[in-house]
Each structure stands twice: as structure tokens, then as C-alpha cells.
JSON list of C-alpha atoms in Angstrom, two decimals:
[
{"chain": "B", "resi": 11, "resn": "MET", "atom": "CA", "xyz": [58.76, 24.43, 16.92]},
{"chain": "B", "resi": 12, "resn": "ARG", "atom": "CA", "xyz": [59.41, 20.93, 17.82]},
{"chain": "B", "resi": 13, "resn": "ILE", "atom": "CA", "xyz": [59.89, 19.96, 21.30]},
{"chain": "B", "resi": 14, "resn": "CYS", "atom": "CA", "xyz": [61.28, 16.58, 22.09]},
{"chain": "B", "resi": 15, "resn": "THR", "atom": "CA", "xyz": [61.95, 14.57, 25.23]},
{"chain": "B", "resi": 16, "resn": "PHE", "atom": "CA", "xyz": [64.14, 11.74, 25.75]},
{"chain": "B", "resi": 17, "resn": "VAL", "atom": "CA", "xyz": [62.86, 8.18, 26.77]},
{"chain": "B", "resi": 18, "resn": "GLY", "atom": "CA", "xyz": [65.71, 6.38, 28.53]},
{"chain": "B", "resi": 19, "resn": "ARG", "atom": "CA", "xyz": [68.71, 7.60, 30.19]},
{"chain": "B", "resi": 20, "resn": "ARG", "atom": "CA", "xyz": [70.44, 10.76, 29.16]},
{"chain": "B", "resi": 21, "resn": "GLU", "atom": "CA", "xyz": [73.88, 9.41, 29.71]},
{"chain": "B", "resi": 22, "resn": "SER", "atom": "CA", "xyz": [73.06, 7.05, 27.00]},
{"chain": "B", "resi": 23, "resn": "ALA", "atom": "CA", "xyz": [75.27, 7.69, 23.60]},
{"chain": "B", "resi": 24, "resn": "SER", "atom": "CA", "xyz": [72.09, 6.82, 21.78]},
{"chain": "B", "resi": 25, "resn": "PRO", "atom": "CA", "xyz": [68.74, 7.10, 23.44]},
{"chain": "B", "resi": 26, "resn": "VAL", "atom": "CA", "xyz": [66.07, 4.73, 22.37]},
{"chain": "B", "resi": 27, "resn": "LEU", "atom": "CA", "xyz": [63.27, 7.10, 21.57]},
{"chain": "B", "resi": 28, "resn": "PHE", "atom": "CA", "xyz": [62.05, 10.60, 21.79]},
{"chain": "B", "resi": 29, "resn": "ILE", "atom": "CA", "xyz": [58.33, 11.83, 22.41]},
{"chain": "B", "resi": 30, "resn": "CYS", "atom": "CA", "xyz": [57.75, 14.62, 20.26]},
{"chain": "B", "resi": 31, "resn": "SER", "atom": "CA", "xyz": [54.76, 17.27, 20.98]},
{"chain": "B", "resi": 32, "resn": "ASP", "atom": "CA", "xyz": [54.01, 18.36, 17.49]},
{"chain": "B", "resi": 33, "resn": "ALA", "atom": "CA", "xyz": [51.51, 16.77, 15.19]},
{"chain": "B", "resi": 34, "resn": "MET", "atom": "CA", "xyz": [52.66, 14.19, 12.79]},
{"chain": "B", "resi": 35, "resn": "THR", "atom": "CA", "xyz": [51.23, 13.16, 9.55]},
{"chain": "B", "resi": 36, "resn": "PRO", "atom": "CA", "xyz": [48.62, 10.34, 9.71]},
{"chain": "B", "resi": 37, "resn": "LEU", "atom": "CA", "xyz": [50.28, 6.78, 9.98]},
{"chain": "B", "resi": 38, "resn": "ILE", "atom": "CA", "xyz": [47.60, 4.92, 8.07]},
{"chain": "B", "resi": 39, "resn": "THR", "atom": "CA", "xyz": [45.68, 5.54, 5.04]},
{"chain": "B", "resi": 40, "resn": "ALA", "atom": "CA", "xyz": [41.90, 6.03, 4.60]},
{"chain": "B", "resi": 41, "resn": "ASP", "atom": "CA", "xyz": [41.73, 2.27, 3.14]},
{"chain": "B", "resi": 42, "resn": "GLU", "atom": "CA", "xyz": [43.86, 0.99, 5.80]},
{"chain": "B", "resi": 43, "resn": "ARG", "atom": "CA", "xyz": [41.82, 2.31, 8.53]},
{"chain": "B", "resi": 44, "resn": "THR", "atom": "CA", "xyz": [38.64, 0.78, 6.82]},
{"chain": "B", "resi": 45, "resn": "ARG", "atom": "CA", "xyz": [40.34, -2.63, 6.77]},
{"chain": "B", "resi": 46, "resn": "LEU", "atom": "CA", "xyz": [41.68, -2.29, 10.29]},
{"chain": "B", "resi": 47, "resn": "LEU", "atom": "CA", "xyz": [38.21, -1.43, 11.70]},
{"chain": "B", "resi": 48, "resn": "ALA", "atom": "CA", "xyz": [36.55, -4.31, 9.78]},
{"chain": "B", "resi": 49, "resn": "ASN", "atom": "CA", "xyz": [39.07, -6.77, 11.45]},
{"chain": "B", "resi": 50, "resn": "GLY", "atom": "CA", "xyz": [38.64, -4.90, 14.83]},
{"chain": "B", "resi": 51, "resn": "GLN", "atom": "CA", "xyz": [34.75, -5.30, 14.63]},
{"chain": "B", "resi": 52, "resn": "ALA", "atom": "CA", "xyz": [35.28, -8.87, 13.96]},
{"chain": "B", "resi": 53, "resn": "ARG", "atom": "CA", "xyz": [37.45, -9.09, 16.89]},
{"chain": "B", "resi": 54, "resn": "ALA", "atom": "CA", "xyz": [35.25, -7.17, 19.25]},
{"chain": "B", "resi": 55, "resn": "ALA", "atom": "CA", "xyz": [32.47, -9.71, 18.29]},
{"chain": "B", "resi": 56, "resn": "GLY", "atom": "CA", "xyz": [34.41, -12.40, 19.51]},
{"chain": "B", "resi": 57, "resn": "GLN", "atom": "CA", "xyz": [34.86, -14.02, 16.22]},
{"chain": "B", "resi": 58, "resn": "ASP", "atom": "CA", "xyz": [37.88, -16.38, 15.87]},
{"chain": "B", "resi": 59, "resn": "THR", "atom": "CA", "xyz": [39.96, -14.43, 13.39]},
{"chain": "B", "resi": 60, "resn": "ASP", "atom": "CA", "xyz": [43.57, -14.67, 12.30]},
{"chain": "B", "resi": 61, "resn": "PRO", "atom": "CA", "xyz": [43.62, -11.93, 9.92]},
{"chain": "B", "resi": 62, "resn": "LEU", "atom": "CA", "xyz": [46.37, -10.80, 7.32]},
{"chain": "B", "resi": 63, "resn": "PRO", "atom": "CA", "xyz": [48.23, -7.65, 8.98]},
{"chain": "B", "resi": 64, "resn": "VAL", "atom": "CA", "xyz": [47.00, -4.56, 7.20]},
{"chain": "B", "resi": 65, "resn": "VAL", "atom": "CA", "xyz": [49.89, -2.25, 7.77]},
{"chain": "B", "resi": 66, "resn": "ARG", "atom": "CA", "xyz": [53.63, -2.27, 8.85]},
{"chain": "B", "resi": 67, "resn": "LEU", "atom": "CA", "xyz": [54.84, 0.67, 10.78]},
{"chain": "B", "resi": 68, "resn": "PHE", "atom": "CA", "xyz": [58.57, 1.00, 11.70]},
{"chain": "B", "resi": 69, "resn": "THR", "atom": "CA", "xyz": [61.20, 3.49, 13.30]},
{"chain": "B", "resi": 70, "resn": "PRO", "atom": "CA", "xyz": [63.98, 3.81, 10.65]},
{"chain": "B", "resi": 71, "resn": "ASP", "atom": "CA", "xyz": [66.35, 4.72, 13.34]},
{"chain": "B", "resi": 72, "resn": "ALA", "atom": "CA", "xyz": [65.39, 2.68, 16.11]},
{"chain": "B", "resi": 73, "resn": "HIS", "atom": "CA", "xyz": [64.63, -0.92, 15.02]},
{"chain": "B", "resi": 74, "resn": "ALA", "atom": "CA", "xyz": [61.04, -0.95, 16.17]},
{"chain": "B", "resi": 75, "resn": "THR", "atom": "CA", "xyz": [58.30, -2.53, 14.14]},
{"chain": "B", "resi": 76, "resn": "TRP", "atom": "CA", "xyz": [54.51, -2.96, 14.44]},
{"chain": "B", "resi": 77, "resn": "LEU", "atom": "CA", "xyz": [52.41, -5.14, 12.18]},
{"chain": "B", "resi": 78, "resn": "LEU", "atom": "CA", "xyz": [48.91, -4.15, 12.70]},
{"chain": "B", "resi": 79, "resn": "ALA", "atom": "CA", "xyz": [45.90, -6.25, 12.14]},
{"chain": "B", "resi": 80, "resn": "SER", "atom": "CA", "xyz": [42.95, -4.42, 13.50]},
{"chain": "B", "resi": 81, "resn": "LEU", "atom": "CA", "xyz": [41.58, -1.10, 15.08]},
{"chain": "B", "resi": 82, "resn": "ASP", "atom": "CA", "xyz": [39.35, -1.07, 18.02]},
{"chain": "B", "resi": 83, "resn": "PRO", "atom": "CA", "xyz": [36.06, 0.25, 16.70]},
{"chain": "B", "resi": 84, "resn": "ALA", "atom": "CA", "xyz": [35.04, 1.79, 20.09]},
{"chain": "B", "resi": 85, "resn": "ASP", "atom": "CA", "xyz": [37.87, 4.43, 19.76]},
{"chain": "B", "resi": 86, "resn": "GLY", "atom": "CA", "xyz": [39.35, 4.29, 16.55]},
{"chain": "B", "resi": 87, "resn": "ASP", "atom": "CA", "xyz": [42.86, 4.41, 17.92]},
{"chain": "B", "resi": 88, "resn": "THR", "atom": "CA", "xyz": [43.80, 1.26, 19.75]},
{"chain": "B", "resi": 89, "resn": "ALA", "atom": "CA", "xyz": [45.37, -0.95, 17.39]},
{"chain": "B", "resi": 90, "resn": "HIS", "atom": "CA", "xyz": [46.06, -4.61, 17.84]},
{"chain": "B", "resi": 91, "resn": "GLY", "atom": "CA", "xyz": [48.81, -6.50, 16.03]},
{"chain": "B", "resi": 92, "resn": "LEU", "atom": "CA", "xyz": [52.40, -7.75, 16.43]},
{"chain": "B", "resi": 93, "resn": "ILE", "atom": "CA", "xyz": [54.94, -5.51, 18.23]},
{"chain": "B", "resi": 94, "resn": "ASP", "atom": "CA", "xyz": [58.57, -5.57, 17.95]},
{"chain": "B", "resi": 95, "resn": "LEU", "atom": "CA", "xyz": [60.34, -2.96, 19.98]},
{"chain": "B", "resi": 96, "resn": "GLY", "atom": "CA", "xyz": [63.74, -4.23, 18.98]},
{"chain": "B", "resi": 97, "resn": "ILE", "atom": "CA", "xyz": [64.79, -6.05, 22.11]},
{"chain": "B", "resi": 98, "resn": "GLY", "atom": "CA", "xyz": [64.29, -9.52, 21.01]},
{"chain": "B", "resi": 99, "resn": "MET", "atom": "CA", "xyz": [60.74, -10.21, 22.52]},
{"chain": "B", "resi": 100, "resn": "PRO", "atom": "CA", "xyz": [58.25, -9.78, 19.81]},
{"chain": "B", "resi": 101, "resn": "ALA", "atom": "CA", "xyz": [54.67, -10.21, 21.02]},
{"chain": "B", "resi": 102, "resn": "LEU", "atom": "CA", "xyz": [51.03, -9.69, 20.20]},
{"chain": "B", "resi": 103, "resn": "GLY", "atom": "CA", "xyz": [49.66, -6.46, 21.72]},
{"chain": "B", "resi": 104, "resn": "THR", "atom": "CA", "xyz": [47.99, -3.13, 21.39]},
{"chain": "B", "resi": 105, "resn": "VAL", "atom": "CA", "xyz": [49.25, 0.45, 20.93]},
{"chain": "B", "resi": 106, "resn": "LYS", "atom": "CA", "xyz": [47.56, 3.60, 20.17]},
{"chain": "B", "resi": 107, "resn": "LEU", "atom": "CA", "xyz": [48.07, 5.16, 16.83]},
{"chain": "B", "resi": 108, "resn": "SER", "atom": "CA", "xyz": [48.19, 8.48, 18.53]},
{"chain": "B", "resi": 109, "resn": "ASP", "atom": "CA", "xyz": [51.12, 7.32, 20.60]},
{"chain": "B", "resi": 110, "resn": "LEU", "atom": "CA", "xyz": [52.97, 6.07, 17.65]},
{"chain": "B", "resi": 111, "resn": "ALA", "atom": "CA", "xyz": [52.34, 9.46, 16.05]},
{"chain": "B", "resi": 112, "resn": "ALA", "atom": "CA", "xyz": [54.45, 11.07, 18.72]},
{"chain": "B", "resi": 113, "resn": "ILE", "atom": "CA", "xyz": [57.29, 8.86, 18.67]},
{"chain": "B", "resi": 114, "resn": "VAL", "atom": "CA", "xyz": [60.50, 9.56, 16.81]},
{"chain": "B", "resi": 115, "resn": "GLY", "atom": "CA", "xyz": [63.90, 7.78, 17.00]},
{"chain": "B", "resi": 116, "resn": "PRO", "atom": "CA", "xyz": [67.40, 9.02, 18.24]},
{"chain": "B", "resi": 117, "resn": "ARG", "atom": "CA", "xyz": [67.98, 10.58, 14.84]},
{"chain": "B", "resi": 118, "resn": "GLU", "atom": "CA", "xyz": [64.46, 12.23, 15.04]},
{"chain": "B", "resi": 119, "resn": "GLN", "atom": "CA", "xyz": [63.02, 10.02, 12.32]},
{"chain": "B", "resi": 120, "resn": "PRO", "atom": "CA", "xyz": [59.42, 9.51, 12.87]},
{"chain": "B", "resi": 121, "resn": "VAL", "atom": "CA", "xyz": [57.51, 6.31, 12.89]},
{"chain": "B", "resi": 122, "resn": "MET", "atom": "CA", "xyz": [56.58, 5.61, 9.32]},
{"chain": "B", "resi": 123, "resn": "ARG", "atom": "CA", "xyz": [54.18, 3.48, 7.27]},
{"chain": "B", "resi": 124, "resn": "ASP", "atom": "CA", "xyz": [55.91, 0.72, 5.04]},
{"chain": "B", "resi": 125, "resn": "ARG", "atom": "CA", "xyz": [54.16, 1.82, 1.60]},
{"chain": "B", "resi": 126, "resn": "TYR", "atom": "CA", "xyz": [55.49, -1.41, 0.08]},
{"chain": "B", "resi": 127, "resn": "PHE", "atom": "CA", "xyz": [54.26, -3.86, 2.70]},
{"chain": "B", "resi": 128, "resn": "GLN", "atom": "CA", "xyz": [52.26, -6.72, 1.27]},
{"chain": "B", "resi": 129, "resn": "PRO", "atom": "CA", "xyz": [51.34, -9.36, 3.88]},
{"chain": "B", "resi": 130, "resn": "VAL", "atom": "CA", "xyz": [52.30, -12.96, 2.86]},
{"chain": "B", "resi": 131, "resn": "ARG", "atom": "CA", "xyz": [50.98, -14.74, 5.85]},
{"chain": "B", "resi": 132, "resn": "ARG", "atom": "CA", "xyz": [48.25, -14.68, 8.65]},
{"chain": "B", "resi": 133, "resn": "LEU", "atom": "CA", "xyz": [49.26, -12.75, 12.07]},
{"chain": "B", "resi": 134, "resn": "SER", "atom": "CA", "xyz": [49.80, -15.86, 13.82]},
{"chain": "B", "resi": 135, "resn": "GLU", "atom": "CA", "xyz": [52.42, -17.11, 11.39]},
{"chain": "B", "resi": 136, "resn": "TYR", "atom": "CA", "xyz": [54.20, -13.76, 11.63]},
{"chain": "B", "resi": 137, "resn": "LEU", "atom": "CA", "xyz": [54.00, -14.29, 15.53]},
{"chain": "B", "resi": 138, "resn": "ARG", "atom": "CA", "xyz": [55.57, -17.79, 15.32]},
{"chain": "B", "resi": 139, "resn": "LEU", "atom": "CA", "xyz": [58.40, -16.80, 12.95]},
{"chain": "B", "resi": 140, "resn": "ALA", "atom": "CA", "xyz": [59.15, -13.54, 15.06]},
{"chain": "B", "resi": 141, "resn": "GLU", "atom": "CA", "xyz": [59.34, -15.70, 18.23]},
{"chain": "B", "resi": 142, "resn": "ASP", "atom": "CA", "xyz": [61.65, -18.22, 16.43]},
{"chain": "B", "resi": 143, "resn": "ASN", "atom": "CA", "xyz": [63.86, -15.22, 15.08]},
{"chain": "B", "resi": 144, "resn": "GLY", "atom": "CA", "xyz": [63.73, -12.89, 18.03]},
{"chain": "B", "resi": 145, "resn": "SER", "atom": "CA", "xyz": [62.31, -10.16, 15.71]},
{"chain": "B", "resi": 146, "resn": "ILE", "atom": "CA", "xyz": [59.82, -9.57, 12.75]},
{"chain": "B", "resi": 147, "resn": "THR", "atom": "CA", "xyz": [61.88, -10.83, 9.67]},
{"chain": "B", "resi": 148, "resn": "ASP", "atom": "CA", "xyz": [59.90, -9.24, 6.92]}
]
């Protein structure tokens, strides 16, 4: 049984997101986890890095996108990257993969991994372009 809760106002014709209590499929592959952790170890060591994003996650029905570049080696759950919640204010930040796994959009679509994502620029360049455009463009 799937139990979902609205995040936002109930009067709204289309709520922004739901939070569901059932377990979702993993958002990242084992290879992506390895690369994210390697970038996270460099970041935790204070190395000045500007990595390529490793994975692109998105909500197919809520216009949110996460370009994740590293994973905190201390907890293996806190990811760092470019976050675009679809409100015109993309920014660098952190998010827990476990939290993302519990989010679904207004049509009950879960957060999904873009299986075809191939990064073409460094995280800082994605950030610059997203700030210029108000959203992640690719």
C-alpha cells in the first residue's frame, strides 16, 4: 500500500510534490555511487575540485532537477550538486538521496535517474548557465 502526503496547499489544483512512505528503487547505480564517493572524498579533503556531474535526477511531472557531483563519504547519503526545484532559482546545495527516493510529483511519478545523461561541462559551468537561464538547460 502506498501512502502519500501533499507538500504544499491542498486547495491547489496541482500540488508541487508528494512524500510517499514506501521504498523506491535506487536512484543511482553502483558505478555512479563509486564516482560520487570519490568526488566526495576529494571535497571532504578540501581539494579545490570542479568535477563533472555524475548523475542527473529529475521529477518527470514536477520540473525539479538535480545534477549531483559528489556524495559525502561520512554518511553515503548526502549528495552535493546543482539543485533546480523549478522555481527559477537553481543553486549549489546538498540533498539526501533517501529524501529524494521518497518524493513523487503531482501525478505520483517518482524522482528518476536520467539513464542517458552524459555531462559535457564542469559543475561550475552548469551553475553559471543555470543562473543565466533560471533553470538547468540540459
